PDB file of C-alpha atoms in Angstrom:
ATOM      1  CA  MET B   1      84.315 114.295 120.472  1.00  0.00           C
ATOM      2  CA  SER B   2      87.058 115.165 117.993  1.00  0.00           C
ATOM      3  CA  VAL B   3      87.700 113.116 114.920  1.00  0.00           C
ATOM      4  CA  SER B   4      91.319 112.405 114.098  1.00  0.00           C
ATOM      5  CA  ALA B   5      92.153 113.170 110.480  1.00  0.00           C
ATOM      6  CA  HIS B   6      94.803 111.284 108.574  1.00  0.00           C
ATOM      7  CA  THR B   7      97.462 112.714 106.344  1.00  0.00           C
ATOM      8  CA  TYR B   8      99.227 110.449 103.873  1.00  0.00           C
ATOM      9  CA  GLU B   9     102.591 110.408 102.158  1.00  0.00           C
ATOM     10  CA  LEU B  10     103.435 108.104  99.283  1.00  0.00           C
ATOM     11  CA  GLN B  11     106.999 107.289  98.299  1.00  0.00           C
ATOM     12  CA  SER B  12     107.909 105.809  94.974  1.00  0.00           C
ATOM     13  CA  VAL B  13     111.243 104.089  95.523  1.00  0.00           C
ATOM     14  CA  ASN B  14     113.995 102.317  93.623  1.00  0.00           C
ATOM     15  CA  LEU B  15     114.296 104.741  90.704  1.00  0.00           C
ATOM     16  CA  GLY B  16     117.560 104.532  88.778  1.00  0.00           C
ATOM     17  CA  SER B  17     118.287 108.212  88.168  1.00  0.00           C
ATOM     18  CA  ASP B  18     117.307 111.781  88.920  1.00  0.00           C
ATOM     19  CA  LYS B  19     116.113 112.033  85.314  1.00  0.00           C
ATOM     20  CA  GLN B  20     113.843 109.002  85.739  1.00  0.00           C
ATOM     21  CA  ALA B  21     112.391 110.544  88.922  1.00  0.00           C
ATOM     22  CA  LYS B  22     111.705 113.845  87.142  1.00  0.00           C
ATOM     23  CA  GLN B  23     110.080 112.033  84.222  1.00  0.00           C
ATOM     24  CA  LEU B  24     107.817 110.134  86.604  1.00  0.00           C
ATOM     25  CA  ILE B  25     106.666 113.375  88.237  1.00  0.00           C
ATOM     26  CA  ALA B  26     106.062 114.975  84.828  1.00  0.00           C
ATOM     27  CA  LYS B  27     103.863 112.063  83.662  1.00  0.00           C
ATOM     28  CA  LEU B  28     101.504 112.214  86.631  1.00  0.00           C
ATOM     29  CA  THR B  29      98.344 114.256  86.341  1.00  0.00           C
ATOM     30  CA  MET B  30      97.832 114.905  90.047  1.00  0.00           C
ATOM     31  CA  ASP B  31      97.395 118.583  90.826  1.00  0.00           C
ATOM     32  CA  ASN B  32      98.080 120.138  94.208  1.00  0.00           C
ATOM     33  CA  ILE B  33     100.303 117.333  95.489  1.00  0.00           C
ATOM     34  CA  ASN B  34     103.830 118.296  96.406  1.00  0.00           C
ATOM     35  CA  SER B  35     106.656 116.074  95.228  1.00  0.00           C
ATOM     36  CA  GLU B  36     110.282 115.857  96.262  1.00  0.00           C
ATOM     37  CA  ILE B  37     113.144 113.827  94.777  1.00  0.00           C
ATOM     38  CA  ILE B  38     115.419 112.205  97.355  1.00  0.00           C
ATOM     39  CA  ARG B  39     118.717 110.504  96.591  1.00  0.00           C
ATOM     40  CA  ASP B  40     119.150 107.250  98.486  1.00  0.00           C
ATOM     41  CA  GLY B  41     122.645 105.932  97.784  1.00  0.00           C
ATOM     42  CA  ASP B  42     122.792 105.172  94.067  1.00  0.00           C
ATOM     43  CA  ARG B  43     118.981 105.074  93.765  1.00  0.00           C
ATOM     44  CA  TYR B  44     116.305 107.759  93.887  1.00  0.00           C
ATOM     45  CA  LYS B  45     112.851 108.023  95.357  1.00  0.00           C
ATOM     46  CA  VAL B  46     110.045 110.504  94.928  1.00  0.00           C
ATOM     47  CA  LYS B  47     108.051 111.595  97.950  1.00  0.00           C
ATOM     48  CA  PHE B  48     104.475 112.737  97.282  1.00  0.00           C
ATOM     49  CA  GLY B  49     102.584 114.549  99.989  1.00  0.00           C
ATOM     50  CA  PRO B  50     101.095 115.510 102.197  1.00  0.00           C
ATOM     51  CA  ILE B  51      97.988 113.941 100.684  1.00  0.00           C
ATOM     52  CA  ALA B  52      94.695 114.697 102.402  1.00  0.00           C
ATOM     53  CA  SER B  53      92.521 111.730 101.428  1.00  0.00           C
ATOM     54  CA  LYS B  54      92.775 108.001 100.906  1.00  0.00           C
ATOM     55  CA  SER B  55      90.993 108.340  97.552  1.00  0.00           C
ATOM     56  CA  MET B  56      93.726 110.695  96.292  1.00  0.00           C
ATOM     57  CA  VAL B  57      96.338 108.182  97.494  1.00  0.00           C
ATOM     58  CA  ASN B  58      94.617 105.380  95.580  1.00  0.00           C
ATOM     59  CA  GLN B  59      94.402 107.515  92.439  1.00  0.00           C
ATOM     60  CA  LEU B  60      98.106 108.364  92.668  1.00  0.00           C
ATOM     61  CA  LYS B  61      99.060 104.736  93.308  1.00  0.00           C
ATOM     62  CA  SER B  62      97.057 103.662  90.246  1.00  0.00           C
ATOM     63  CA  GLN B  63      98.880 106.208  88.084  1.00  0.00           C
ATOM     64  CA  LEU B  64     102.274 105.114  89.432  1.00  0.00           C
ATOM     65  CA  VAL B  65     101.567 101.454  88.661  1.00  0.00           C
ATOM     66  CA  LYS B  66     100.302 102.422  85.190  1.00  0.00           C
ATOM     67  CA  GLU B  67     103.674 104.130  84.634  1.00  0.00           C
ATOM     68  CA  GLY B  68     105.448 100.904  85.650  1.00  0.00           C
ATOM     69  CA  GLN B  69     106.406 102.095  89.138  1.00  0.00           C
ATOM     70  CA  LYS B  70     105.364  99.260  91.462  1.00  0.00           C
ATOM     71  CA  ASP B  71     107.790  99.956  94.333  1.00  0.00           C
ATOM     72  CA  ASN B  72     105.663 102.323  96.420  1.00  0.00           C
ATOM     73  CA  ILE B  73     105.459 102.836 100.181  1.00  0.00           C
ATOM     74  CA  LEU B  74     102.487 104.466 101.907  1.00  0.00           C
ATOM     75  CA  TYR B  75     102.848 106.350 105.181  1.00  0.00           C
ATOM     76  CA  SER B  76      99.852 107.453 107.259  1.00  0.00           C
ATOM     77  CA  TYR B  77      99.948 110.113 109.963  1.00  0.00           C
ATOM     78  CA  ASN B  78      97.357 111.269 112.460  1.00  0.00           C
ATOM     79  CA  ALA B  79      96.846 114.990 112.053  1.00  0.00           C
ATOM     80  CA  LYS B  80      96.285 116.901 115.275  1.00  0.00           C
TER      81      LYS B  80
END
């Protein structure tokens, strides 16, 4: 029987500028998590991932909220 692993991606949305997105990334202390800034109209979002564990997701979410970033979206994928 194979166990299906999950991979997570967290997006921090509704940032006002590229500079604000870069500052958010710089403030986080998460190692080994890729981040990407995406322009969405006149707003920006930062995509974090892939993230291997739910505990790492929770740690990242806690840091984002601590930095005042409460608009976060979590995506979960089944890894094959």
